[in-house]
Amino acid sequence: MVGFGWSMQRMREAIVLVFVAIWSSSKAASTWWRSDTDEAWDNCLSWRLGVEANNIRAWRTVPPECSAHVEAYMVRGQYQRDVNLIVDTICAYIDSIDLSSDGLDAWILDVDDTCISNLFYYSGKRYGCEPFDPVGFKAWALSARCSAIPDVLRLFVKLIAKGFKVFLVTGRDEETLGQATIRNLHGQGFFAYHRLILRSGAYKGQSAIAYKSTIRKQLAEEGFRIWGNVGDQWSDLQGEYTGNRTFKLPNPMYYIP
């Protein structure tokens, strides 16, 4: 009986070991599959963080393996939540400002993917995985179909109501895209801005940083006090006369130097 009991004990142990081996093998296989997927996704999250922190620069396209990640970020709610938080932060800052009575308190907003969105256009470009297509983008801009970014429109309305002179400063070409841009902005609720400034022939060939720095310098020389500056590109916010505070909106779909 002792031998029988011992044999049964060994059999039970063997069965347990086989079960554990099967379970561990199955778990390892599933963990391996998940870790591959998770690692790729996490790598794309790290890439996007590097882009937004301006640690990754001069990139031409979104890495092909990150197309699904960027799409998910842009269309599944996280982008909207991020913009909402940033605009709430800006609004709190606005509430802390006491404006002068001289009418020279100014605010600068970029246009593309700050006031109005090119998301629909970039959805056809695999969310930035394809190289920039100047002919295609010009045709898109001429269609005046960009939709307002709702939280930035909310910010715009607040700035106007507060009494700021709002300047919309864009790198769009004045000669070819000026009227379409005005039509698009007005159609999406951006009225009563103080001035829309587009890139004239005098600034062709200049980097966005150089061009926008010159524009801001001109505004400062006119006596305007730039309290805030909002854009989706670091080049909107760098250079000279950037303003009292700058606010970067997320955009992992393209980079403008």
Tab-separated table of C-alpha atoms in Angstrom:
chain	number	residue	atom	x	y	z
A	1	MET	CA	0.000	0.000	0.000
A	2	VAL	CA	2.886	2.291	0.769
A	3	GLY	CA	4.253	1.672	-2.737
A	4	PHE	CA	0.845	2.281	-4.272
A	5	GLY	CA	0.404	5.545	-2.357
A	6	TRP	CA	3.867	6.665	-3.385
A	7	SER	CA	3.090	5.859	-7.014
A	8	MET	CA	-0.141	7.831	-6.896
A	9	GLN	CA	1.686	10.783	-5.380
A	10	ARG	CA	4.289	10.698	-8.153
A	11	MET	CA	1.532	10.431	-10.751
A	12	ARG	CA	-0.228	13.461	-9.333
A	13	GLU	CA	3.044	15.395	-9.348
A	14	ALA	CA	3.678	14.351	-12.939
A	15	ILE	CA	0.202	15.471	-13.985
A	16	VAL	CA	0.715	18.825	-12.229
A	17	LEU	CA	4.103	19.278	-13.916
A	18	VAL	CA	2.628	18.503	-17.347
A	19	PHE	CA	-0.217	20.968	-16.712
A	20	VAL	CA	2.206	23.662	-15.572
A	21	ALA	CA	4.433	23.026	-18.598
A	22	ILE	CA	1.479	23.275	-20.990
A	23	TRP	CA	0.154	26.404	-19.258
A	24	SER	CA	3.588	28.027	-19.172
A	25	SER	CA	4.205	27.228	-22.827
A	26	SER	CA	0.826	28.627	-23.811
A	27	LYS	CA	1.317	31.748	-21.692
A	28	ALA	CA	4.831	32.256	-23.055
A	29	ALA	CA	3.546	31.984	-26.601
A	30	SER	CA	0.707	34.437	-25.980
A	31	THR	CA	3.002	36.780	-24.063
A	32	TRP	CA	5.499	36.651	-26.922
A	33	TRP	CA	2.771	37.546	-29.401
A	34	ARG	CA	1.463	40.360	-27.240
A	35	SER	CA	4.909	41.734	-26.439
A	36	ASP	CA	5.746	41.923	-30.143
A	37	THR	CA	2.592	43.925	-30.796
A	38	ASP	CA	2.914	46.002	-27.667
A	39	GLU	CA	6.588	46.701	-28.305
A	40	ALA	CA	5.885	47.974	-31.821
A	41	TRP	CA	3.038	50.149	-30.526
A	42	ASP	CA	5.173	51.416	-27.634
A	43	ASN	CA	8.013	52.226	-30.022
A	44	CYS	CA	5.611	54.345	-32.064
A	45	LEU	CA	4.393	56.041	-28.889
A	46	SER	CA	8.020	56.834	-28.035
A	47	TRP	CA	8.564	58.157	-31.557
A	48	ARG	CA	5.508	60.410	-31.264
A	49	LEU	CA	6.672	61.702	-27.875
A	50	GLY	CA	10.078	62.444	-29.378
A	51	VAL	CA	8.409	64.402	-32.171
A	52	GLU	CA	6.188	66.425	-29.841
A	53	ALA	CA	9.105	67.176	-27.509
A	54	ASN	CA	11.137	68.343	-30.537
A	55	ASN	CA	13.833	65.776	-29.804
A	56	ILE	CA	13.252	64.157	-33.197
A	57	ARG	CA	13.698	66.771	-35.895
A	58	ALA	CA	13.797	67.104	-39.666
A	59	TRP	CA	11.823	63.914	-40.196
A	60	ARG	CA	10.265	63.580	-43.653
A	61	THR	CA	7.552	61.002	-43.070
A	62	VAL	CA	5.906	59.030	-40.307
A	63	PRO	CA	7.622	55.621	-40.006
A	64	PRO	CA	5.498	53.137	-42.026
A	65	GLU	CA	5.108	50.854	-39.022
A	66	CYS	CA	3.535	53.756	-37.096
A	67	SER	CA	0.734	54.519	-39.551
A	68	ALA	CA	-1.883	52.672	-37.487
A	69	HIS	CA	-0.618	54.276	-34.288
A	70	VAL	CA	-0.859	57.815	-35.674
A	71	GLU	CA	-4.267	57.087	-37.156
A	72	ALA	CA	-5.529	55.786	-33.805
A	73	TYR	CA	-4.132	58.818	-32.001
A	74	MET	CA	-5.717	61.272	-34.415
A	75	VAL	CA	-9.173	59.723	-34.824
A	76	ARG	CA	-9.977	57.739	-31.678
A	77	GLY	CA	-10.185	60.594	-29.225
A	78	GLN	CA	-6.750	61.083	-27.692
A	79	TYR	CA	-5.788	63.941	-30.003
A	80	GLN	CA	-9.048	65.730	-29.192
A	81	ARG	CA	-8.503	65.213	-25.457
A	82	ASP	CA	-4.954	66.561	-25.709
A	83	VAL	CA	-6.054	69.674	-27.618
A	84	ASN	CA	-8.888	70.212	-25.146
A	85	LEU	CA	-6.456	70.129	-22.219
A	86	ILE	CA	-4.052	72.531	-23.927
A	87	VAL	CA	-6.830	74.988	-24.772
A	88	ASP	CA	-8.157	74.805	-21.213
A	89	THR	CA	-4.646	75.680	-20.022
A	90	ILE	CA	-4.477	78.612	-22.445
A	91	CYS	CA	-7.894	79.865	-21.317
A	92	ALA	CA	-6.764	79.831	-17.690
A	93	TYR	CA	-3.738	81.914	-18.703
A	94	ILE	CA	-5.961	84.340	-20.628
A	95	ASP	CA	-8.141	84.829	-17.560
A	96	SER	CA	-5.056	85.959	-15.622
A	97	ILE	CA	-4.218	88.769	-18.066
A	98	ASP	CA	-5.325	92.357	-17.538
A	99	LEU	CA	-5.510	93.983	-20.945
A	100	SER	CA	-4.487	97.572	-21.558
A	101	SER	CA	-6.912	100.112	-22.956
A	102	ASP	CA	-4.610	101.016	-25.859
A	103	GLY	CA	-5.767	98.141	-28.091
A	104	LEU	CA	-2.272	96.748	-28.554
A	105	ASP	CA	-2.604	93.444	-26.714
A	106	ALA	CA	-2.064	90.769	-29.353
A	107	TRP	CA	-2.286	87.042	-29.811
A	108	ILE	CA	-0.942	84.914	-32.667
A	109	LEU	CA	-2.525	81.764	-34.040
A	110	ASP	CA	-1.140	79.554	-36.787
A	111	VAL	CA	-3.691	78.384	-39.371
A	112	ASP	CA	-3.094	74.858	-40.695
A	113	ASP	CA	-3.748	72.207	-38.041
A	114	THR	CA	-4.087	74.950	-35.480
A	115	CYS	CA	-7.254	76.788	-36.496
A	116	ILE	CA	-8.367	74.442	-39.262
A	117	SER	CA	-7.625	70.750	-39.724
A	118	ASN	CA	-6.014	68.893	-42.615
A	119	LEU	CA	-6.797	65.521	-41.066
A	120	PHE	CA	-9.093	64.472	-43.904
A	121	TYR	CA	-6.377	65.211	-46.465
A	122	TYR	CA	-3.710	63.340	-44.482
A	123	SER	CA	-5.969	60.344	-44.005
A	124	GLY	CA	-5.448	59.805	-47.739
A	125	LYS	CA	-1.686	60.055	-47.227
A	126	ARG	CA	-1.566	57.272	-44.626
A	127	TYR	CA	-1.478	59.892	-41.871
A	128	GLY	CA	1.911	61.224	-42.895
A	129	CYS	CA	3.617	58.031	-44.085
A	130	GLU	CA	3.756	59.375	-47.635
A	131	PRO	CA	6.128	62.234	-48.577
A	132	PHE	CA	4.694	65.738	-48.758
A	133	ASP	CA	2.894	66.334	-52.041
A	134	PRO	CA	2.889	70.096	-52.769
A	135	VAL	CA	0.586	69.793	-55.788
A	136	GLY	CA	-1.896	67.619	-53.932
A	137	PHE	CA	-1.866	69.830	-50.855
A	138	LYS	CA	-2.367	72.971	-52.939
A	139	ALA	CA	-5.419	71.402	-54.580
A	140	TRP	CA	-6.750	70.460	-51.146
A	141	ALA	CA	-6.184	73.965	-49.739
A	142	LEU	CA	-7.876	75.533	-52.760
A	143	SER	CA	-10.977	73.433	-52.075
A	144	ALA	CA	-11.409	75.308	-48.751
A	145	ARG	CA	-12.694	72.134	-47.094
A	146	CYS	CA	-10.628	72.167	-43.900
A	147	SER	CA	-12.819	71.876	-40.835
A	148	ALA	CA	-12.357	73.988	-37.732
A	149	ILE	CA	-10.594	72.432	-34.775
A	150	PRO	CA	-13.423	72.933	-32.262
A	151	ASP	CA	-11.351	73.736	-29.184
A	152	VAL	CA	-9.227	76.254	-31.076
A	153	LEU	CA	-12.385	77.917	-32.385
A	154	ARG	CA	-13.509	78.101	-28.754
A	155	LEU	CA	-10.170	79.721	-27.907
A	156	PHE	CA	-10.475	82.149	-30.821
A	157	VAL	CA	-13.938	83.285	-29.686
A	158	LYS	CA	-12.637	83.801	-26.153
A	159	LEU	CA	-9.682	85.864	-27.379
A	160	ILE	CA	-11.930	88.136	-29.435
A	161	ALA	CA	-14.389	88.534	-26.559
A	162	LYS	CA	-11.540	89.378	-24.179
A	163	GLY	CA	-10.368	92.176	-26.481
A	164	PHE	CA	-7.178	90.746	-27.988
A	165	LYS	CA	-6.080	91.658	-31.476
A	166	VAL	CA	-5.794	88.219	-33.042
A	167	PHE	CA	-3.310	87.707	-35.856
A	168	LEU	CA	-3.530	84.579	-37.975
A	169	VAL	CA	-0.053	83.906	-39.357
A	170	THR	CA	0.359	81.164	-41.935
A	171	GLY	CA	2.983	79.883	-44.312
A	172	ARG	CA	0.382	79.484	-47.061
A	173	ASP	CA	1.210	81.332	-50.254
A	174	GLU	CA	-0.619	84.656	-50.402
A	175	GLU	CA	-0.971	84.856	-54.183
A	176	THR	CA	-2.334	81.377	-54.856
A	177	LEU	CA	-4.077	80.431	-51.602
A	178	GLY	CA	-5.098	83.753	-50.073
A	179	GLN	CA	-8.743	83.872	-51.141
A	180	ALA	CA	-9.354	80.167	-50.540
A	181	THR	CA	-7.882	80.483	-47.047
A	182	ILE	CA	-10.096	83.454	-46.197
A	183	ARG	CA	-13.143	81.602	-47.506
A	184	ASN	CA	-12.249	78.499	-45.518
A	185	LEU	CA	-11.641	80.416	-42.282
A	186	HIS	CA	-14.856	82.406	-42.563
A	187	GLY	CA	-16.808	79.283	-43.439
A	188	GLN	CA	-15.568	77.634	-40.247
A	189	GLY	CA	-16.387	80.536	-37.926
A	190	PHE	CA	-13.107	82.443	-37.790
A	191	PHE	CA	-14.329	86.020	-38.129
A	192	ALA	CA	-13.183	89.301	-36.589
A	193	TYR	CA	-9.476	88.498	-36.480
A	194	HIS	CA	-7.362	91.627	-36.713
A	195	ARG	CA	-5.247	90.461	-39.627
A	196	LEU	CA	-4.565	87.349	-41.673
A	197	ILE	CA	-0.919	87.255	-42.729
A	198	LEU	CA	0.099	84.894	-45.530
A	199	ARG	CA	3.513	84.327	-47.018
A	200	SER	CA	4.138	86.937	-49.728
A	201	GLY	CA	6.733	86.717	-52.470
A	202	ALA	CA	9.208	88.581	-50.284
A	203	TYR	CA	9.447	85.573	-47.961
A	204	LYS	CA	9.586	82.754	-50.506
A	205	GLY	CA	12.425	80.366	-49.783
A	206	GLN	CA	12.712	81.352	-46.134
A	207	SER	CA	12.310	78.800	-43.387
A	208	ALA	CA	9.145	78.988	-41.331
A	209	ILE	CA	11.179	80.117	-38.322
A	210	ALA	CA	12.788	83.000	-40.233
A	211	TYR	CA	9.543	84.047	-41.921
A	212	LYS	CA	7.405	83.995	-38.786
A	213	SER	CA	10.105	85.667	-36.701
A	214	THR	CA	10.155	88.562	-39.177
A	215	ILE	CA	6.371	88.883	-39.055
A	216	ARG	CA	6.347	88.906	-35.253
A	217	LYS	CA	9.134	91.477	-35.208
A	218	GLN	CA	7.070	93.726	-37.470
A	219	LEU	CA	4.080	93.414	-35.124
A	220	ALA	CA	6.255	94.260	-32.137
A	221	GLU	CA	7.617	97.292	-33.979
A	222	GLU	CA	4.026	98.389	-34.583
A	223	GLY	CA	3.655	98.437	-30.812
A	224	PHE	CA	1.737	95.193	-30.297
A	225	ARG	CA	2.381	93.158	-27.170
A	226	ILE	CA	2.281	89.464	-28.051
A	227	TRP	CA	0.802	87.699	-25.039
A	228	GLY	CA	0.486	84.288	-26.614
A	229	ASN	CA	1.456	82.278	-29.657
A	230	VAL	CA	-0.181	78.968	-30.606
A	231	GLY	CA	0.897	76.540	-33.319
A	232	ASP	CA	1.159	72.873	-34.197
A	233	GLN	CA	4.791	73.133	-35.390
A	234	TRP	CA	7.816	74.031	-33.318
A	235	SER	CA	8.779	76.359	-36.154
A	236	ASP	CA	5.634	78.373	-35.329
A	237	LEU	CA	7.003	79.004	-31.853
A	238	GLN	CA	10.756	79.377	-32.254
A	239	GLY	CA	12.950	82.271	-33.288
A	240	GLU	CA	12.559	85.892	-32.224
A	241	TYR	CA	9.628	87.787	-30.701
A	242	THR	CA	7.847	84.542	-29.854
A	243	GLY	CA	5.569	86.193	-27.301
A	244	ASN	CA	5.070	86.050	-23.574
A	245	ARG	CA	3.977	82.401	-23.755
A	246	THR	CA	3.936	79.776	-26.479
A	247	PHE	CA	1.625	76.766	-26.711
A	248	LYS	CA	2.323	73.731	-28.887
A	249	LEU	CA	-0.584	71.723	-30.272
A	250	PRO	CA	0.100	68.089	-31.192
A	251	ASN	CA	0.733	67.092	-34.795
A	252	PRO	CA	2.494	63.793	-35.517
A	253	MET	CA	1.614	63.824	-39.242
A	254	TYR	CA	4.216	66.208	-40.675
A	255	TYR	CA	7.181	68.410	-39.819
A	256	ILE	CA	7.888	71.940	-41.072
A	257	PRO	CA	11.402	73.301	-40.397
